[in-house]
Short mmCIF file of C-alpha atoms in Angstrom, two decimals:
data_model
loop_
_atom_site.label_atom_id
_atom_site.label_comp_id
_atom_site.label_asym_id
_atom_site.label_seq_id
_atom_site.Cartn_x
_atom_site.Cartn_y
_atom_site.Cartn_z
CA MET E 734 93.06 30.13 -39.85
CA LYS E 735 90.95 31.81 -37.57
CA THR E 736 87.90 29.75 -36.11
CA ALA E 737 84.13 29.92 -36.37
CA THR E 738 83.04 31.50 -33.24
CA GLU E 739 85.51 34.67 -33.83
CA ARG E 740 82.79 37.09 -34.52
CA LYS E 741 82.31 40.99 -35.20
CA THR E 742 79.43 43.46 -35.36
CA ASN E 743 78.85 44.98 -38.82
CA VAL E 744 76.75 48.20 -38.95
CA LEU E 745 75.16 48.83 -42.10
CA ASP E 746 73.92 52.32 -43.50
CA THR E 747 70.02 51.50 -44.81
CA GLY E 748 69.55 54.72 -45.80
CA ARG E 749 66.91 55.72 -42.89
CA HIS E 750 68.62 54.50 -40.14
CA GLN E 751 71.69 51.61 -39.15
CA THR E 752 71.12 47.69 -39.39
CA ALA E 753 73.87 46.07 -37.00
CA HIS E 754 74.35 42.40 -38.28
CA THR E 755 76.70 39.65 -36.72
CA VAL E 756 79.29 38.28 -38.66
CA ILE E 757 80.97 34.71 -38.22
CA ARG E 758 83.95 33.65 -39.97
CA LEU E 759 83.51 30.13 -41.30
CA ASP E 760 86.37 27.34 -41.27
CA PRO E 761 84.32 24.93 -43.68
CA GLY E 762 87.58 22.82 -43.98
CA LYS E 763 87.00 21.71 -40.42
CA LEU E 764 85.78 18.19 -39.71
CA THR E 765 82.67 18.13 -37.77
CA GLU E 766 82.79 15.70 -34.26
CA ALA E 767 80.77 12.92 -36.65
CA GLU E 768 82.56 12.83 -39.40
CA LYS E 769 86.24 12.20 -36.94
CA SER E 770 84.34 9.47 -35.94
CA PHE E 771 83.14 8.02 -38.93
CA SER E 772 86.91 8.57 -40.74
CA GLU E 773 88.15 6.94 -37.25
CA GLY E 774 86.17 3.76 -37.29
CA PHE E 775 87.24 3.44 -41.30
CA ALA E 776 90.82 3.56 -40.54
CA LYS E 777 90.79 0.83 -37.63
CA SER E 778 89.36 -1.23 -40.58
CA VAL E 779 90.94 -0.09 -43.68
CA ILE E 780 94.53 0.10 -42.84
CA GLY E 781 97.75 1.99 -44.84
CA GLN E 782 95.48 3.24 -47.17
CA PRO E 783 94.90 7.26 -46.40
CA GLU E 784 93.41 7.77 -49.69
CA ALA E 785 90.74 5.55 -48.86
CA GLU E 786 89.42 7.24 -45.77
CA LYS E 787 89.45 10.67 -47.45
CA VAL E 788 86.41 8.51 -49.64
CA ALA E 789 85.20 7.21 -46.32
CA ARG E 790 84.80 10.76 -45.49
CA MET E 791 83.34 11.92 -48.98
CA ALA E 792 80.85 9.51 -49.09
CA TYR E 793 79.64 10.58 -45.47
CA ASN E 794 79.54 14.06 -46.25
CA ALA E 795 77.86 13.41 -49.39
CA ILE E 796 74.59 11.10 -47.36
CA ASN E 797 74.62 14.14 -44.86
CA ASN E 798 74.46 17.14 -47.26
CA PRO E 799 71.65 18.58 -47.83
CA LEU E 800 72.00 20.63 -50.73
CA ARG E 801 73.80 17.27 -52.91
CA ASP E 802 72.66 16.73 -56.03
CA ARG E 803 70.17 14.15 -55.89
CA THR E 804 69.51 13.52 -59.57
CA ARG E 805 72.91 11.65 -60.07
CA PRO E 806 74.24 9.00 -57.02
CA ALA E 807 75.62 9.94 -53.60
CA GLY E 808 79.31 8.81 -54.65
CA ILE E 809 80.71 6.72 -57.83
CA TYR E 810 84.07 5.48 -56.27
CA PHE E 811 86.77 3.71 -58.58
CA LEU E 812 89.28 1.59 -56.57
CA ILE E 813 92.67 0.14 -58.26
CA GLY E 814 94.98 -1.87 -56.89
CA PRO E 815 96.45 -5.07 -56.09
CA SER E 816 94.74 -7.73 -54.84
CA ARG E 817 94.28 -7.68 -51.12
CA THR E 818 95.15 -4.56 -50.72
CA GLY E 819 91.87 -3.51 -49.01
CA LYS E 820 89.21 -2.66 -52.24
CA SER E 821 86.81 -4.59 -50.96
CA LEU E 822 87.05 -4.93 -47.52
CA THR E 823 86.57 -0.76 -47.98
CA ALA E 824 82.95 -1.20 -48.81
CA LYS E 825 82.75 -3.96 -46.08
CA THR E 826 83.34 -1.29 -43.89
CA LEU E 827 81.32 1.89 -44.93
CA ALA E 828 78.43 -0.98 -45.34
CA ARG E 829 79.16 -1.72 -41.33
CA LEU E 830 79.47 2.20 -40.27
CA PHE E 831 76.28 3.24 -42.09
CA HIS E 832 74.31 -0.05 -41.22
CA GLY E 833 76.01 -2.35 -38.14
CA SER E 834 76.89 -4.91 -40.72
CA GLN E 835 79.63 -5.28 -43.10
CA ASP E 836 77.59 -7.96 -44.90
CA ALA E 837 74.52 -4.57 -45.41
CA LEU E 838 75.36 -4.08 -49.20
CA THR E 839 74.46 -5.29 -52.80
CA ARG E 840 77.41 -6.84 -54.54
CA LEU E 841 77.75 -7.74 -58.33
CA GLN E 842 80.80 -9.58 -60.43
CA GLY E 843 81.85 -7.95 -63.66
CA GLY E 844 83.00 -11.20 -65.16
CA ASP E 845 79.28 -12.47 -64.41
CA TYR E 846 77.86 -9.70 -67.05
CA ARG E 847 80.41 -10.30 -70.35
CA GLU E 848 77.71 -10.89 -72.31
CA ASP E 849 74.70 -8.99 -73.69
CA ALA E 850 71.77 -11.42 -72.42
CA GLN E 851 73.67 -11.28 -68.82
CA VAL E 852 72.70 -7.96 -68.25
CA LEU E 853 69.17 -8.44 -69.64
CA ASP E 854 69.16 -11.01 -66.86
CA LEU E 855 70.12 -8.22 -64.59
CA LYS E 856 67.40 -5.94 -65.60
CA GLY E 857 64.90 -8.67 -64.75
CA ALA E 858 62.52 -9.82 -67.12
CA PRO E 859 59.72 -7.53 -69.06
CA PRO E 860 55.50 -8.53 -69.41
CA MET E 861 55.19 -11.05 -71.54
CA TYR E 862 58.74 -13.42 -71.13
CA THR E 863 59.57 -16.14 -68.50
CA GLY E 864 59.63 -14.44 -64.85
CA TYR E 865 58.06 -11.27 -65.17
CA LYS E 866 56.42 -9.80 -62.11
CA ASP E 867 54.17 -7.47 -62.13
CA PRO E 868 55.28 -4.88 -59.41
CA THR E 869 51.33 -3.26 -59.03
CA ASP E 870 50.50 -6.88 -58.04
CA GLN E 871 50.31 -6.61 -54.39
CA GLU E 872 49.78 -10.52 -53.46
CA LYS E 873 52.62 -11.35 -55.32
CA GLN E 874 55.24 -9.04 -53.50
CA PRO E 875 57.95 -10.77 -51.72
CA ALA E 876 57.99 -10.91 -48.00
CA PRO E 877 60.65 -7.67 -46.69
CA GLU E 878 62.97 -10.78 -45.41
CA ASP E 879 62.54 -12.86 -49.22
CA ILE E 880 64.37 -12.19 -51.89
CA ASP E 881 62.53 -10.51 -55.18
CA PRO E 882 63.81 -13.08 -58.20
CA THR E 883 62.92 -9.93 -60.76
CA SER E 884 66.41 -8.34 -60.47
CA VAL E 885 69.15 -8.67 -57.64
CA ILE E 886 69.11 -4.64 -57.71
CA SER E 887 65.63 -4.25 -57.90
CA THR E 888 63.84 -1.37 -54.89
CA HIS E 889 62.74 -4.34 -52.50
CA ASN E 890 66.26 -6.20 -52.62
CA LEU E 891 68.58 -3.51 -52.44
CA LYS E 892 66.45 -2.34 -49.05
CA ARG E 893 66.63 -5.92 -47.84
CA ALA E 894 70.64 -5.57 -48.24
CA ARG E 895 70.68 -3.04 -45.27
CA LYS E 896 69.79 -6.23 -43.12
CA GLY E 897 66.86 -3.90 -41.13
CA SER E 898 68.75 -0.75 -41.25
CA GLN E 899 66.63 1.96 -41.20
CA THR E 900 69.88 4.67 -43.06
CA GLU E 901 68.82 5.12 -46.56
CA VAL E 902 71.88 4.14 -47.92
CA ASP E 903 72.42 1.48 -50.31
CA ILE E 904 76.39 0.14 -50.58
CA ILE E 905 76.60 -0.96 -54.20
CA VAL E 906 80.19 -2.66 -54.82
CA ILE E 907 80.72 -4.00 -58.35
CA ASP E 908 83.82 -6.20 -58.59
CA GLU E 909 86.28 -6.28 -61.77
CA PHE E 910 84.50 -3.62 -63.12
CA GLU E 911 86.39 -3.65 -66.29
CA LYS E 912 85.71 -7.23 -67.30
CA SER E 913 81.95 -6.36 -68.12
CA ALA E 914 80.22 -6.07 -71.12
CA LEU E 915 79.79 -2.89 -73.33
CA GLU E 916 76.04 -3.21 -72.29
CA PHE E 917 76.49 -3.67 -68.42
CA TYR E 918 78.92 -0.71 -69.00
CA LYS E 919 76.16 2.18 -70.53
CA LEU E 920 73.28 0.58 -68.23
CA TRP E 921 75.13 2.23 -65.06
CA MET E 922 76.65 5.17 -67.06
CA GLY E 923 72.52 5.92 -67.31
CA VAL E 924 72.36 5.06 -63.58
CA PHE E 925 75.66 7.70 -62.94
CA ASP E 926 74.08 10.40 -65.04
CA THR E 927 70.43 10.13 -63.73
CA ALA E 928 70.83 7.73 -60.65
CA PHE E 929 67.50 6.43 -62.14
CA LEU E 930 66.99 2.49 -63.93
CA ARG E 931 63.91 1.14 -64.93
CA LEU E 932 63.71 -2.37 -64.72
CA GLY E 933 62.04 -5.00 -67.43
CA ASN E 934 58.96 -4.78 -65.36
CA GLY E 935 58.56 -1.32 -65.15
CA GLN E 936 59.36 -0.57 -62.12
CA GLU E 937 62.14 2.45 -61.41
CA VAL E 938 64.87 1.88 -58.64
CA ASP E 939 66.13 5.45 -57.05
CA PHE E 940 70.05 5.25 -57.02
CA SER E 941 70.11 8.75 -55.50
CA ASN E 942 71.34 7.24 -52.41
CA ALA E 943 73.63 4.47 -53.58
CA ILE E 944 77.41 4.87 -52.81
CA PHE E 945 78.85 2.52 -55.98
CA ILE E 946 82.72 1.18 -54.97
CA LEU E 947 83.87 -0.18 -58.67
CA THR E 948 87.11 -2.68 -57.88
CA SER E 949 89.73 -2.64 -60.84
CA ASN E 950 92.84 -4.20 -61.81
CA LEU E 951 93.89 -2.19 -64.36
CA GLY E 952 97.32 -1.47 -64.90
CA MET E 953 98.34 -4.38 -62.50
CA HIS E 954 100.06 -6.26 -64.94
CA GLU E 955 101.85 -3.56 -66.46
CA LEU E 956 103.51 -2.83 -62.89
CA GLU E 957 104.34 -6.49 -62.75
CA LYS E 958 106.42 -6.18 -65.71
CA MET E 959 107.78 -2.76 -64.86
CA ALA E 960 108.90 -4.42 -61.51
CA ARG E 961 110.71 -7.27 -62.88
CA GLY E 962 112.49 -5.16 -65.89
CA PRO E 963 113.24 -6.49 -69.16
CA ILE E 964 114.01 -9.71 -70.04
CA GLY E 965 118.14 -10.28 -70.36
CA PHE E 966 118.56 -6.37 -68.84
CA SER E 967 118.09 -6.45 -65.31
CA THR E 968 118.98 -8.86 -62.57
CA GLY E 969 116.78 -7.74 -59.78
CA LYS E 970 113.12 -5.77 -58.93
CA LYS E 971 113.11 -2.40 -59.72
CA GLU E 972 111.54 -0.09 -57.08
CA ILE E 973 107.91 0.94 -58.31
CA ASP E 974 107.41 4.22 -56.62
CA ARG E 975 103.45 6.25 -56.05
CA GLN E 976 104.05 8.21 -59.18
CA ASP E 977 105.04 5.07 -60.62
CA VAL E 978 101.81 3.65 -60.03
CA ALA E 979 99.73 6.72 -60.81
CA SER E 980 101.39 7.21 -64.19
CA VAL E 981 100.76 3.73 -65.04
CA VAL E 982 97.31 3.32 -63.96
CA ALA E 983 96.18 7.01 -65.62
CA SER E 984 97.06 5.54 -69.09
CA ALA E 985 94.84 2.44 -68.03
CA MET E 986 91.91 4.55 -67.46
CA ALA E 987 92.30 6.64 -70.19
CA ARG E 988 92.74 3.72 -72.95
CA ALA E 989 89.91 1.74 -70.86
CA TYR E 990 87.23 4.65 -70.39
CA PRO E 991 86.15 7.74 -71.94
CA PRO E 992 86.33 11.06 -70.70
CA GLU E 993 82.50 10.97 -70.23
CA PHE E 994 83.38 7.74 -67.78
CA ARG E 995 85.97 9.09 -66.26
CA ASN E 996 84.35 12.31 -65.51
CA ARG E 997 81.33 10.83 -63.57
CA LEU E 998 83.78 9.33 -61.08
CA ASP E 999 83.95 11.08 -57.69
CA ALA E 1000 87.54 10.04 -56.91
CA VAL E 1001 89.98 7.30 -58.72
CA VAL E 1002 91.47 5.87 -55.47
CA LEU E 1003 95.08 3.52 -55.90
CA PHE E 1004 95.29 1.40 -53.04
CA GLN E 1005 99.01 0.81 -52.50
CA PRO E 1006 100.90 -2.59 -51.42
CA LEU E 1007 101.37 -2.71 -47.34
CA GLN E 1008 104.32 -2.25 -45.60
CA GLY E 1009 105.73 -4.43 -42.50
CA ALA E 1010 104.34 -1.72 -40.04
CA GLU E 1011 100.83 -1.75 -41.21
CA LYS E 1012 100.74 -5.54 -42.07
CA ARG E 1013 101.00 -5.96 -37.92
CA ARG E 1014 98.55 -3.59 -37.28
CA ILE E 1015 96.25 -5.72 -39.55
CA VAL E 1016 97.32 -8.31 -37.33
CA SER E 1017 96.95 -6.14 -34.39
CA ARG E 1018 93.14 -5.32 -35.44
CA GLU E 1019 92.59 -9.18 -35.95
CA VAL E 1020 93.09 -9.64 -32.45
CA GLU E 1021 91.19 -6.63 -31.63
CA LEU E 1022 87.78 -8.16 -33.47
CA LEU E 1023 88.57 -11.68 -31.53
CA GLN E 1024 88.73 -10.13 -28.23
CA GLU E 1025 85.49 -8.47 -28.91
CA ARG E 1026 84.22 -11.53 -30.15
CA ILE E 1027 85.09 -13.25 -26.72
CA ASP E 1028 83.91 -10.30 -24.81
CA LYS E 1029 80.24 -11.04 -26.76
CA GLN E 1030 80.25 -14.42 -26.97
CA LEU E 1031 81.14 -15.43 -23.33
CA GLY E 1032 80.02 -12.28 -21.02
CA ALA E 1033 80.77 -12.86 -17.59
CA GLU E 1034 83.41 -16.13 -19.00
CA ALA E 1035 85.44 -14.27 -21.39
CA PHE E 1036 88.82 -14.09 -21.12
CA GLY E 1037 91.42 -11.78 -22.58
CA ILE E 1038 94.26 -12.23 -25.43
CA GLU E 1039 97.60 -10.61 -25.54
CA VAL E 1040 99.91 -10.88 -28.27
CA THR E 1041 103.29 -9.96 -28.44
CA GLU E 1042 104.83 -8.06 -31.36
CA SER E 1043 107.39 -11.03 -31.73
CA ALA E 1044 104.21 -13.63 -31.95
CA ALA E 1045 102.66 -10.97 -34.56
CA ALA E 1046 105.75 -10.79 -36.56
CA THR E 1047 105.49 -14.40 -36.84
CA ILE E 1048 101.45 -14.61 -37.74
CA MET E 1049 102.54 -11.90 -40.23
CA THR E 1050 105.78 -13.59 -41.75
CA ARG E 1051 103.86 -17.14 -41.97
CA ALA E 1052 100.85 -15.33 -43.77
CA GLU E 1053 103.86 -13.89 -46.53
CA GLU E 1054 105.65 -16.91 -46.91
CA SER E 1055 101.97 -18.76 -47.92
CA GLY E 1056 101.99 -16.64 -50.62
CA LYS E 1057 98.51 -15.09 -49.79
CA GLY E 1058 99.22 -12.00 -47.80
CA VAL E 1059 97.02 -10.73 -45.95
CA ALA E 1060 93.97 -12.30 -47.21
CA GLU E 1061 96.00 -15.44 -45.06
CA ILE E 1062 95.85 -13.46 -41.49
CA LYS E 1063 92.53 -14.45 -40.41
CA ARG E 1064 92.82 -18.17 -41.60
CA LEU E 1065 96.11 -18.51 -39.93
CA LEU E 1066 94.47 -16.80 -36.49
CA ASN E 1067 91.90 -19.35 -36.57
CA LEU E 1068 94.86 -21.92 -36.83
CA VAL E 1069 96.95 -20.48 -34.16
CA LEU E 1070 93.95 -18.70 -31.43
CA VAL E 1071 90.51 -19.63 -32.01
CA GLU E 1072 91.21 -23.37 -32.34
CA PRO E 1073 93.98 -24.26 -29.65
CA LEU E 1074 92.46 -21.65 -27.19
CA GLY E 1075 88.55 -22.90 -27.86
CA ARG E 1076 90.02 -26.62 -26.97
CA GLU E 1077 91.41 -24.98 -23.83
CA LEU E 1078 88.55 -23.37 -22.53
CA GLN E 1079 86.88 -27.29 -23.31
CA ARG E 1080 89.63 -28.40 -20.96
CA GLY E 1081 89.10 -26.05 -18.21
CA THR E 1082 92.47 -24.58 -18.10
CA ILE E 1083 91.12 -21.13 -18.99
CA ASN E 1084 88.25 -19.10 -16.92
CA GLY E 1085 86.95 -16.15 -16.79
CA GLY E 1086 89.16 -13.06 -15.78
CA ASP E 1087 92.22 -15.11 -17.70
CA LEU E 1088 94.50 -13.46 -18.93
CA VAL E 1089 96.31 -15.72 -22.34
CA SER E 1090 99.30 -14.03 -23.63
CA ILE E 1091 101.05 -15.56 -26.75
CA SER E 1092 104.72 -15.02 -27.79
CA VAL E 1093 107.62 -16.49 -29.55
CA GLU E 1094 109.99 -19.14 -28.13
CA SER E 1095 112.33 -20.82 -30.00
CA GLY E 1096 110.47 -19.93 -33.32
CA GLU E 1097 107.25 -21.08 -32.07
CA LEU E 1098 104.38 -19.79 -30.52
CA SER E 1099 103.79 -20.30 -27.01
CA TYR E 1100 100.66 -19.98 -24.63
CA CYS E 1101 100.64 -18.88 -21.37
CA VAL E 1102 97.62 -18.27 -18.71
CA ILE E 1103 98.00 -16.05 -16.13
CA LYS E 1104 95.17 -16.86 -14.50
CA GLY E 1105 93.29 -13.14 -13.13
CA GLY E 1106 95.54 -11.28 -15.06
CA ARG E 1107 92.38 -9.65 -17.26
CA LEU E 1108 90.99 -8.60 -14.00
CA VAL E 1109 93.90 -6.02 -13.52
CA ALA E 1110 94.32 -5.22 -17.19
CA ARG E 1111 90.66 -5.25 -18.40
CA SER E 1112 90.79 -2.29 -20.88
CA THR E 1113 92.85 -2.35 -24.11
CA GLU E 1114 94.08 0.91 -25.63
CA THR E 1115 95.29 1.60 -28.94
CA TYR E 1116 98.38 3.49 -29.17
CA ASN E 1117 99.31 5.57 -32.52
CA GLY E 1118 97.38 2.24 -34.55
CA THR E 1119 99.20 -0.30 -32.17
CA TYR E 1120 97.01 -2.42 -30.13
CA ILE E 1121 98.63 -2.75 -26.80
CA THR E 1122 97.32 -4.49 -23.57
CA GLY E 1123 97.82 -2.61 -20.45
CA SER E 1124 101.18 -0.15 -19.19
CA PHE E 1125 104.66 -1.37 -19.77
CA ASP E 1126 105.16 -2.10 -16.26
CA ARG E 1127 101.60 -4.03 -16.08
CA ARG E 1128 103.32 -6.38 -18.98
CA LEU E 1129 106.75 -6.49 -17.50
CA GLU E 1130 104.97 -7.78 -14.65
CA ARG E 1131 103.56 -10.20 -16.89
CA ALA E 1132 106.57 -10.82 -18.89
CA ARG E 1133 108.31 -12.39 -15.65
CA GLN E 1134 105.44 -13.94 -14.36
CA ILE E 1135 105.83 -16.28 -17.64
CA ALA E 1136 109.59 -16.31 -17.46
CA ASP E 1137 109.49 -17.89 -13.69
CA LEU E 1138 106.53 -20.65 -15.37
CA MET E 1139 109.21 -21.66 -18.23
CA ALA E 1140 112.03 -21.81 -15.39
CA ALA E 1141 109.79 -24.03 -13.13
CA GLU E 1142 109.08 -26.22 -15.90
CA GLY E 1143 112.85 -26.26 -16.60
CA ARG E 1144 112.98 -25.05 -19.87
CA ALA E 1145 115.48 -22.45 -20.91
CA PRO E 1146 114.86 -19.07 -22.50
CA GLN E 1147 116.17 -18.30 -26.10
CA ARG E 1148 120.67 -16.63 -25.55
CA TYR E 1149 120.90 -13.37 -26.92
CA ILE E 1150 123.69 -11.35 -27.62
CA LEU E 1151 122.95 -7.20 -27.38
CA ARG E 1152 125.03 -4.33 -29.11
CA LEU E 1153 125.50 -1.10 -27.65
CA SER E 1154 127.42 1.51 -29.93
CA GLY E 1155 127.78 4.92 -31.01
CA ALA E 1156 129.53 6.80 -28.47
CA GLU E 1157 133.06 6.80 -26.94
CA LEU E 1158 134.98 3.89 -25.03
CA LYS E 1159 134.24 5.59 -21.63
CA GLU E 1160 130.69 6.56 -22.06
CA LEU E 1161 130.08 3.22 -23.51
CA GLU E 1162 131.72 1.70 -20.05
CA GLN E 1163 129.39 3.87 -17.79
CA LEU E 1164 125.93 2.91 -20.17
CA GLY E 1165 127.03 -0.56 -20.29
CA THR E 1166 127.41 -1.05 -16.34
CA SER E 1167 123.92 0.98 -16.13
CA LEU E 1168 122.11 -1.34 -18.71
CA VAL E 1169 123.30 -4.23 -17.03
CA ALA E 1170 122.36 -3.15 -13.78
CA ASP E 1171 118.66 -2.49 -15.83
CA LEU E 1172 118.42 -6.13 -17.03
CA GLU E 1173 119.22 -7.83 -13.82
CA SER E 1174 117.10 -5.43 -11.28
CA SER E 1175 114.07 -4.83 -13.95
CA PHE E 1176 113.61 -7.85 -16.02
CA GLY E 1177 114.85 -10.40 -14.37
CA LEU E 1178 117.24 -11.39 -16.27
CA PRO E 1179 121.19 -12.75 -15.23
CA VAL E 1180 123.81 -11.41 -17.56
CA GLU E 1181 126.25 -14.39 -18.24
CA MET E 1182 128.64 -12.30 -19.68
CA THR E 1183 129.57 -8.56 -21.15
CA ALA E 1184 132.81 -7.50 -23.06
CA LEU E 1185 134.17 -3.96 -23.92
CA ASP E 1186 135.36 -3.62 -27.82
CA ARG E 1187 138.24 -1.24 -27.90
CA LEU E 1188 138.21 -1.56 -32.25
CA GLU E 1189 138.04 1.92 -34.21
CA ALA E 1190 134.35 2.00 -33.84
CA PRO E 1191 133.88 0.77 -30.01
CA ALA E 1192 131.03 -1.26 -28.89
CA PHE E 1193 129.81 -2.97 -25.39
CA LYS E 1194 128.14 -6.54 -25.70
CA ALA E 1195 126.30 -8.88 -23.46
CA VAL E 1196 124.85 -12.49 -23.60
CA PHE E 1197 122.00 -12.94 -21.74
CA ARG E 1198 118.75 -15.60 -21.98
CA ALA E 1199 115.29 -14.08 -22.28
CA THR E 1200 111.95 -14.84 -23.50
CA GLY E 1201 110.35 -13.14 -26.10
CA GLU E 1202 107.69 -11.22 -24.35
CA LEU E 1203 111.13 -9.58 -22.21
CA LEU E 1204 112.74 -9.02 -25.49
CA ASP E 1205 109.87 -7.31 -26.62
CA LEU E 1206 110.58 -4.90 -23.70
CA ILE E 1207 113.37 -4.96 -23.81
CA ARG E 1208 113.38 -2.97 -27.47
CA GLU E 1209 110.95 -0.95 -26.75
CA LYS E 1210 112.54 0.18 -23.67
CA TYR E 1211 116.27 0.41 -25.57
CA PRO E 1212 115.42 0.94 -28.91
CA GLU E 1213 119.28 1.77 -30.09
CA LEU E 1214 120.01 -1.56 -29.22
CA SER E 1215 120.57 -4.38 -31.67
CA PHE E 1216 120.25 -7.85 -30.87
CA LYS E 1217 121.28 -10.92 -31.96
CA MET E 1218 120.46 -14.46 -31.35
CA VAL E 1219 122.66 -17.16 -30.49
CA GLN E 1220 122.70 -20.97 -30.02
#
């Protein structure tokens, strides 16, 4: 596609004289730099949900578009999916990007409005009822930092929820929207249609700058049943693909809501269960956030942290074994990082500029401090969404330092067998010789034994001992190798 910078001049004959006009070819699909930045900031927090990233761009564009229709809210998005896949995090991330705080939003629970009387409470007391406050009585108006008791969605409370931000955007989350009463649904249908709501005290609330996030579990029970298969006919779980999810959710939406509601939605987003690589990225992101907190709170006394791939995988496995999945990651990181490192700070074993490396030894997390290590590798990088610290050579140097520390303490690292295959026998012998030389010289790992299997599928094998950090680096450098832990 041609870019907007390509130009040509047209000469138009107006009858009396010719007029020259400059014509610019537009590329309206190209993202602006601000839009890219907003989208990238969103994707760093909400991982593995590309459809949600599109919603973030839609919300950003709507708020900043001078041509948008202001007789309706800026955005109405219906998010459907299993628990702990990022639906609530989507709203928090939008709040952080717009207002600087993930708490700068208004949250309602659909289940709190199952009765018509509860919906009336949401609108606030009308004149002559207990709790009524005259919105024109300036002496009785709450201070900017105080809560307005008339209604959680009053103009005062919506502005207060922005946490002091001057950006005129209201993030309103309604969790489990399908659990609410019919009157609750009708109330918001009116808002979605006109962007205004008259409260019980007569005050009109303007929702034209509101972004609504409606979350739901519609169809999830049916998908769980589908995955289990029919009783008596299935011996294992059925693989549920994206098409299955879309079909089930579309049917559930059609049963639950009429077309006039569905047509008011700007997007319906299906949140998919996270895969292994995406879960590890979540661990990396949480570690990055912890590093930012350390830098902010400790200042000149801040130290660095790095979590090896094996340690991140161990944390993720423990989270999954708890049955709580992603939601357990923060609690685990507090348990295995925040608490023990805080204790070491109090002991004085960690100082400003140090680097704490967390790896895995014999199935357990292992902690080592590289004195002054962060002063050398101060900056952190993101590569393809994965949080890493420093270059390969720098990480290898640190890993060898940790291995030397273990040796000085008389601790032997884990023994492994590596296997290399997929080549002819002579080539395998040459590759194996080169590999052993690299393990011993670059990685500092004495190889205890080598063998060349001369069977139908030849393979080179080597036995060596390595720390978790060194094994991670060997895997990174030689992805074609397979490894097996041995006693």
